């Protein structure tokens, strides 16, 4: 990733030199002026010190061919994201058409730049990369306002790049997953021929997904416990699994408790309870 430094001249309208003391978000924008270059938009920000027509700028601008220009140091405010200027690094992106969709080269550079910023400031790409839209409701970046699923995919691309160092696009799919003999639908990401399942999706398989405040770690619990069952005045323990507040018990010990054997019926292709002689 190559960054060309073309810092704006300090001025009230585009580079106010207000200290940016803490970075907690990356704000993504689109230029809005289709077909223009990164350099042309940088020069527009520079011209505001003379025209004084408005306050506007960004820390970075990414061009149609993926070139990256740094306009403002990361330790200073930019005038890009309104109420989020005081805690965000802003990235403007050029686009060839009015729909605001970025070129593959622009998207690749944006992925690499966001990954680099996330690593340096210890940001989570899934929660800490935002759109201008998320702050003010402005339709910016336009394509990702109109296609939020693609914005979600982009954030996964950044997360994958941080983990694997590749800008290959992950695929989002709903897969069939068998857990303890039960087939469930689960959200998954296919990346580099590996399948990553959404942690919350495992709740459908009877796992309890939580968070331990002491260890600050995600928790995944699917313990098989012993459920006490009373039959004819006697209490016996049967292995059970709790799923959505329902208790599922193991067939064999339950059948044995009731005096049945367990077999397989080849005709029905199902489990059969057989009375013991």
Tab-separated table of C-alpha atoms in Angstrom:
chain	number	residue	atom	x	y	z
A	1	UNK	CA	0.000	0.000	0.000
A	2	UNK	CA	1.483	3.309	-1.104
A	3	UNK	CA	0.326	6.621	0.316
A	4	UNK	CA	1.209	9.957	-1.256
A	5	UNK	CA	1.346	12.780	1.270
A	6	UNK	CA	-0.166	16.026	-0.036
A	7	UNK	CA	-1.042	17.793	3.202
A	8	UNK	CA	-3.445	20.716	3.069
A	9	UNK	CA	-2.198	24.125	4.116
A	10	UNK	CA	-3.393	24.832	7.684
A	11	UNK	CA	-6.516	26.986	7.489
A	12	UNK	CA	-9.891	27.415	9.148
A	13	UNK	CA	-11.947	25.861	6.332
A	14	UNK	CA	-10.248	22.543	5.562
A	15	UNK	CA	-7.375	21.927	7.980
A	16	UNK	CA	-8.171	23.590	11.314
A	17	UNK	CA	-5.405	21.679	13.166
A	18	UNK	CA	-7.721	20.721	16.028
A	19	UNK	CA	-6.058	17.809	17.891
A	20	UNK	CA	-7.669	14.412	17.309
A	21	UNK	CA	-6.938	12.907	20.705
A	22	UNK	CA	-8.558	9.494	20.354
A	23	UNK	CA	-9.584	7.463	17.290
A	24	UNK	CA	-12.507	5.085	17.790
A	25	UNK	CA	-14.039	4.953	14.293
A	26	UNK	CA	-13.151	4.989	10.605
A	27	UNK	CA	-15.710	6.976	8.601
A	28	UNK	CA	-16.090	6.039	4.927
A	29	UNK	CA	-17.393	8.566	2.364
A	30	UNK	CA	-17.868	8.931	-1.376
A	31	UNK	CA	-16.868	12.064	-3.275
A	32	UNK	CA	-20.265	12.551	-4.911
A	33	UNK	CA	-18.694	14.080	-8.023
A	34	UNK	CA	-18.511	11.084	-10.356
A	35	UNK	CA	-15.419	10.591	-12.484
A	36	UNK	CA	-13.179	13.070	-10.652
A	37	UNK	CA	-9.698	12.163	-9.438
A	38	UNK	CA	-8.230	11.982	-5.956
A	39	UNK	CA	-5.835	14.831	-6.732
A	40	UNK	CA	-8.610	17.070	-8.073
A	41	UNK	CA	-10.637	16.566	-4.903
A	42	UNK	CA	-7.596	17.176	-2.733
A	43	UNK	CA	-7.032	20.438	-4.587
A	44	UNK	CA	-10.664	21.390	-4.023
A	45	UNK	CA	-10.172	21.010	-0.274
A	46	UNK	CA	-7.036	23.149	-0.558
A	47	UNK	CA	-8.955	25.855	-2.425
A	48	UNK	CA	-11.355	26.345	0.471
A	49	UNK	CA	-8.736	28.366	2.350
A	50	UNK	CA	-9.194	30.981	-0.376
A	51	UNK	CA	-12.843	30.647	-1.384
A	52	UNK	CA	-14.069	30.112	2.203
A	53	UNK	CA	-17.318	28.760	0.785
A	54	UNK	CA	-17.625	25.871	3.255
A	55	UNK	CA	-15.789	23.649	5.721
A	56	UNK	CA	-14.811	20.330	4.150
A	57	UNK	CA	-11.888	17.895	4.040
A	58	UNK	CA	-10.816	14.321	4.747
A	59	UNK	CA	-7.772	12.587	6.126
A	60	UNK	CA	-7.456	10.420	3.011
A	61	UNK	CA	-8.778	10.354	-0.546
A	62	UNK	CA	-8.639	7.176	-2.636
A	63	UNK	CA	-8.709	7.553	-6.428
A	64	UNK	CA	-10.243	5.519	-9.230
A	65	UNK	CA	-7.009	3.581	-9.772
A	66	UNK	CA	-6.519	2.925	-6.068
A	67	UNK	CA	-4.063	5.763	-5.436
A	68	UNK	CA	-4.171	7.068	-1.862
A	69	UNK	CA	-3.544	10.704	-0.928
A	70	UNK	CA	-3.137	11.814	2.677
A	71	UNK	CA	-4.527	15.326	3.142
A	72	UNK	CA	-4.491	15.678	6.915
A	73	UNK	CA	-2.374	13.935	9.592
A	74	UNK	CA	-4.259	11.382	11.651
A	75	UNK	CA	-3.686	13.356	14.852
A	76	UNK	CA	-5.791	16.271	13.549
A	77	UNK	CA	-9.498	16.704	12.847
A	78	UNK	CA	-10.870	16.632	9.337
A	79	UNK	CA	-14.130	18.305	8.340
A	80	UNK	CA	-15.932	15.271	6.928
A	81	UNK	CA	-18.219	13.505	9.383
A	82	UNK	CA	-19.970	16.226	11.363
A	83	UNK	CA	-20.466	15.073	14.967
A	84	UNK	CA	-17.932	12.251	14.475
A	85	UNK	CA	-15.046	14.542	13.475
A	86	UNK	CA	-13.714	14.450	17.018
A	87	UNK	CA	-13.167	10.679	17.120
A	88	UNK	CA	-12.933	9.395	13.542
A	89	UNK	CA	-10.470	9.118	10.667
A	90	UNK	CA	-12.257	9.997	7.433
A	91	UNK	CA	-11.664	8.402	4.033
A	92	UNK	CA	-13.184	9.874	0.861
A	93	UNK	CA	-13.453	7.596	-2.165
A	94	UNK	CA	-13.714	8.459	-5.841
A	95	UNK	CA	-16.188	6.593	-8.072
A	96	UNK	CA	-16.723	6.433	-11.841
A	97	UNK	CA	-20.535	6.679	-11.974
A	98	UNK	CA	-23.417	8.394	-10.234
A	99	UNK	CA	-24.432	5.233	-8.355
A	100	UNK	CA	-21.320	5.726	-6.206
A	101	UNK	CA	-19.982	2.186	-6.612
A	102	UNK	CA	-16.220	2.047	-6.114
A	103	UNK	CA	-13.878	0.472	-8.653
A	104	UNK	CA	-12.141	-2.773	-7.710
A	105	UNK	CA	-8.878	-0.837	-7.345
A	106	UNK	CA	-10.480	1.735	-5.023
A	107	UNK	CA	-12.090	-0.987	-2.929
A	108	UNK	CA	-8.795	-2.889	-2.665
A	109	UNK	CA	-6.923	0.191	-1.418
A	110	UNK	CA	-9.756	1.049	0.972
A	111	UNK	CA	-9.616	-2.484	2.389
A	112	UNK	CA	-5.863	-2.256	2.960
A	113	UNK	CA	-6.029	1.247	4.436
A	114	UNK	CA	-8.878	0.380	6.814
A	115	UNK	CA	-7.062	-2.787	7.904
A	116	UNK	CA	-3.910	-0.788	8.628
A	117	UNK	CA	-5.811	1.827	10.653
A	118	UNK	CA	-7.734	-0.867	12.562
A	119	UNK	CA	-4.517	-2.625	13.542
A	120	UNK	CA	-2.778	0.558	14.669
A	121	UNK	CA	-5.706	1.833	16.751
A	122	UNK	CA	-6.960	-1.599	17.860
A	123	UNK	CA	-10.349	-1.121	16.187
A	124	UNK	CA	-12.882	-3.830	15.338
A	125	UNK	CA	-13.604	-3.583	11.590
A	126	UNK	CA	-17.117	-4.954	12.026
A	127	UNK	CA	-18.253	-2.343	14.547
A	128	UNK	CA	-15.765	0.494	14.098
A	129	UNK	CA	-15.920	1.102	10.343
A	130	UNK	CA	-18.932	3.336	9.754
A	131	UNK	CA	-20.583	5.232	6.926
A	132	UNK	CA	-21.214	8.978	6.964
A	133	UNK	CA	-24.846	7.843	6.793
A	134	UNK	CA	-24.539	6.180	10.201
A	135	UNK	CA	-23.706	9.526	11.818
A	136	UNK	CA	-25.995	12.013	10.077
A	137	UNK	CA	-28.348	10.052	7.815
A	138	UNK	CA	-26.758	11.585	4.724
A	139	UNK	CA	-26.757	9.197	1.747
A	140	UNK	CA	-22.983	8.753	1.842
A	141	UNK	CA	-21.360	6.633	0.595
A	142	UNK	CA	-24.354	6.330	-1.711
A	143	UNK	CA	-23.772	2.784	-2.988
A	144	UNK	CA	-23.393	1.375	0.519
A	145	UNK	CA	-26.456	3.225	1.745
A	146	UNK	CA	-28.441	1.607	-1.078
A	147	UNK	CA	-26.633	-1.739	-0.710
A	148	UNK	CA	-26.030	-2.285	3.030
A	149	UNK	CA	-25.266	-5.993	2.513
A	150	UNK	CA	-22.273	-5.041	0.383
A	151	UNK	CA	-21.063	-2.693	3.126
A	152	UNK	CA	-21.365	-5.586	5.570
A	153	UNK	CA	-19.357	-7.747	3.175
A	154	UNK	CA	-16.702	-5.032	2.879
A	155	UNK	CA	-16.197	-4.995	6.643
A	156	UNK	CA	-15.755	-8.763	6.562
A	157	UNK	CA	-13.171	-8.284	3.818
A	158	UNK	CA	-11.246	-5.934	6.096
A	159	UNK	CA	-11.447	-8.434	8.964
A	160	UNK	CA	-10.223	-11.203	6.647
A	161	UNK	CA	-7.388	-9.014	5.384
A	162	UNK	CA	-6.262	-8.343	8.966
A	163	UNK	CA	-6.256	-12.091	9.653
A	164	UNK	CA	-4.887	-13.383	6.333
A	165	UNK	CA	-3.302	-10.453	4.496
A	166	UNK	CA	-5.385	-10.987	1.376
A	167	UNK	CA	-7.947	-8.799	-0.395
A	168	UNK	CA	-9.813	-11.798	-1.833
A	169	UNK	CA	-13.534	-11.304	-1.306
A	170	UNK	CA	-15.233	-13.628	1.204
A	171	UNK	CA	-18.555	-15.186	0.246
A	172	UNK	CA	-21.523	-14.956	2.581
A	173	UNK	CA	-23.724	-18.038	2.501
A	174	UNK	CA	-26.375	-19.809	4.538
A	175	UNK	CA	-25.225	-23.372	5.081
A	176	UNK	CA	-26.740	-26.539	6.499
A	177	UNK	CA	-24.881	-27.533	9.643
A	178	UNK	CA	-25.431	-30.789	11.497
A	179	UNK	CA	-24.882	-30.645	15.250
A	180	UNK	CA	-25.693	-33.601	17.487
A	181	UNK	CA	-27.747	-35.096	14.674
A	182	UNK	CA	-29.836	-31.963	14.173
A	183	UNK	CA	-29.530	-30.036	10.898
A	184	UNK	CA	-29.765	-26.264	11.248
A	185	UNK	CA	-29.391	-23.246	8.986
A	186	UNK	CA	-26.385	-21.093	9.848
A	187	UNK	CA	-24.835	-17.899	8.471
A	188	UNK	CA	-21.313	-18.573	7.265
A	189	UNK	CA	-18.424	-16.890	5.490
A	190	UNK	CA	-16.415	-18.859	2.937
A	191	UNK	CA	-12.887	-17.503	2.651
A	192	UNK	CA	-9.693	-19.127	1.337
A	193	UNK	CA	-11.581	-22.464	1.159
A	194	UNK	CA	-12.360	-22.285	4.875
A	195	UNK	CA	-15.847	-22.012	6.364
A	196	UNK	CA	-16.391	-19.589	9.219
A	197	UNK	CA	-19.705	-19.783	11.038
A	198	UNK	CA	-21.401	-16.848	12.723
A	199	UNK	CA	-21.132	-17.442	16.455
A	200	UNK	CA	-24.701	-16.371	17.207
A	201	UNK	CA	-25.926	-18.810	14.591
A	202	UNK	CA	-24.941	-21.678	16.853
A	203	UNK	CA	-27.756	-20.749	19.213
A	204	UNK	CA	-30.064	-22.618	16.813
A	205	UNK	CA	-28.082	-25.759	17.585
A	206	UNK	CA	-28.588	-25.516	21.321
A	207	UNK	CA	-25.453	-23.623	22.228
A	208	UNK	CA	-25.668	-20.773	24.698
A	209	UNK	CA	-23.587	-17.858	23.384
A	210	UNK	CA	-22.595	-15.274	25.952
A	211	UNK	CA	-19.892	-13.034	27.322
A	212	UNK	CA	-17.798	-13.452	30.458
A	213	UNK	CA	-17.191	-10.030	32.028
A	214	UNK	CA	-14.300	-11.336	34.141
A	215	UNK	CA	-12.279	-12.913	31.332
A	216	UNK	CA	-13.707	-10.550	28.666
A	217	UNK	CA	-14.170	-13.541	26.370
A	218	UNK	CA	-17.075	-14.904	24.369
A	219	UNK	CA	-18.552	-18.069	25.865
A	220	UNK	CA	-20.007	-21.075	24.086
A	221	UNK	CA	-21.854	-23.633	26.192
A	222	UNK	CA	-23.535	-26.824	25.040
A	223	UNK	CA	-23.134	-29.054	28.074
A	224	UNK	CA	-24.955	-32.330	28.252
A	225	UNK	CA	-26.420	-32.528	31.732
A	226	UNK	CA	-28.212	-35.169	33.749
A	227	UNK	CA	-31.932	-34.547	34.019
A	228	UNK	CA	-33.680	-36.254	36.963
A	229	UNK	CA	-36.847	-38.088	35.858
A	230	UNK	CA	-39.369	-39.750	38.157
A	231	UNK	CA	-41.043	-42.980	37.013
A	232	UNK	CA	-43.197	-45.156	39.242
A	233	UNK	CA	-41.944	-43.329	42.306
A	234	UNK	CA	-38.287	-43.808	41.422
A	235	UNK	CA	-35.953	-41.010	40.299
A	236	UNK	CA	-33.341	-41.754	37.671
A	237	UNK	CA	-30.938	-39.529	35.797
A	238	UNK	CA	-31.036	-39.274	31.996
A	239	UNK	CA	-28.601	-37.391	29.775
A	240	UNK	CA	-30.248	-34.285	28.363
A	241	UNK	CA	-29.530	-31.270	26.198
A	242	UNK	CA	-31.420	-27.991	26.628
A	243	UNK	CA	-32.434	-26.211	23.431
A	244	UNK	CA	-34.550	-23.046	23.484
A	245	UNK	CA	-35.921	-23.876	26.951
A	246	UNK	CA	-36.858	-27.415	25.892
A	247	UNK	CA	-35.166	-30.484	27.368
A	248	UNK	CA	-34.132	-33.186	24.895
A	249	UNK	CA	-33.197	-36.520	26.470
A	250	UNK	CA	-31.066	-39.318	25.117
A	251	UNK	CA	-33.270	-42.052	23.627
A	252	UNK	CA	-31.410	-45.156	24.837
A	253	UNK	CA	-31.376	-44.478	28.601
A	254	UNK	CA	-34.967	-43.195	28.454
A	255	UNK	CA	-36.074	-46.306	26.578
A	256	UNK	CA	-34.249	-48.554	29.045
A	257	UNK	CA	-35.979	-46.779	31.926
A	258	UNK	CA	-39.348	-47.564	30.348
A	259	UNK	CA	-38.451	-51.171	29.555
A	260	UNK	CA	-37.811	-50.773	25.825
A	261	UNK	CA	-34.917	-51.591	23.589
A	262	UNK	CA	-33.746	-49.304	20.793
A	263	UNK	CA	-33.417	-50.499	17.214
A	264	UNK	CA	-33.328	-49.098	13.689
A	265	UNK	CA	-36.243	-49.638	11.311
A	266	UNK	CA	-34.896	-50.073	7.793
A	267	UNK	CA	-38.319	-49.468	6.221
A	268	UNK	CA	-39.091	-46.186	7.952
A	269	UNK	CA	-35.390	-45.331	8.230
A	270	UNK	CA	-35.988	-44.195	11.757
A	271	UNK	CA	-35.363	-45.157	15.365
A	272	UNK	CA	-37.652	-47.873	16.695
A	273	UNK	CA	-38.549	-48.663	20.326
A	274	UNK	CA	-38.875	-52.415	20.828
A	275	UNK	CA	-40.632	-53.957	23.807
A	276	UNK	CA	-38.340	-56.289	25.729
A	277	UNK	CA	-39.513	-59.888	26.014
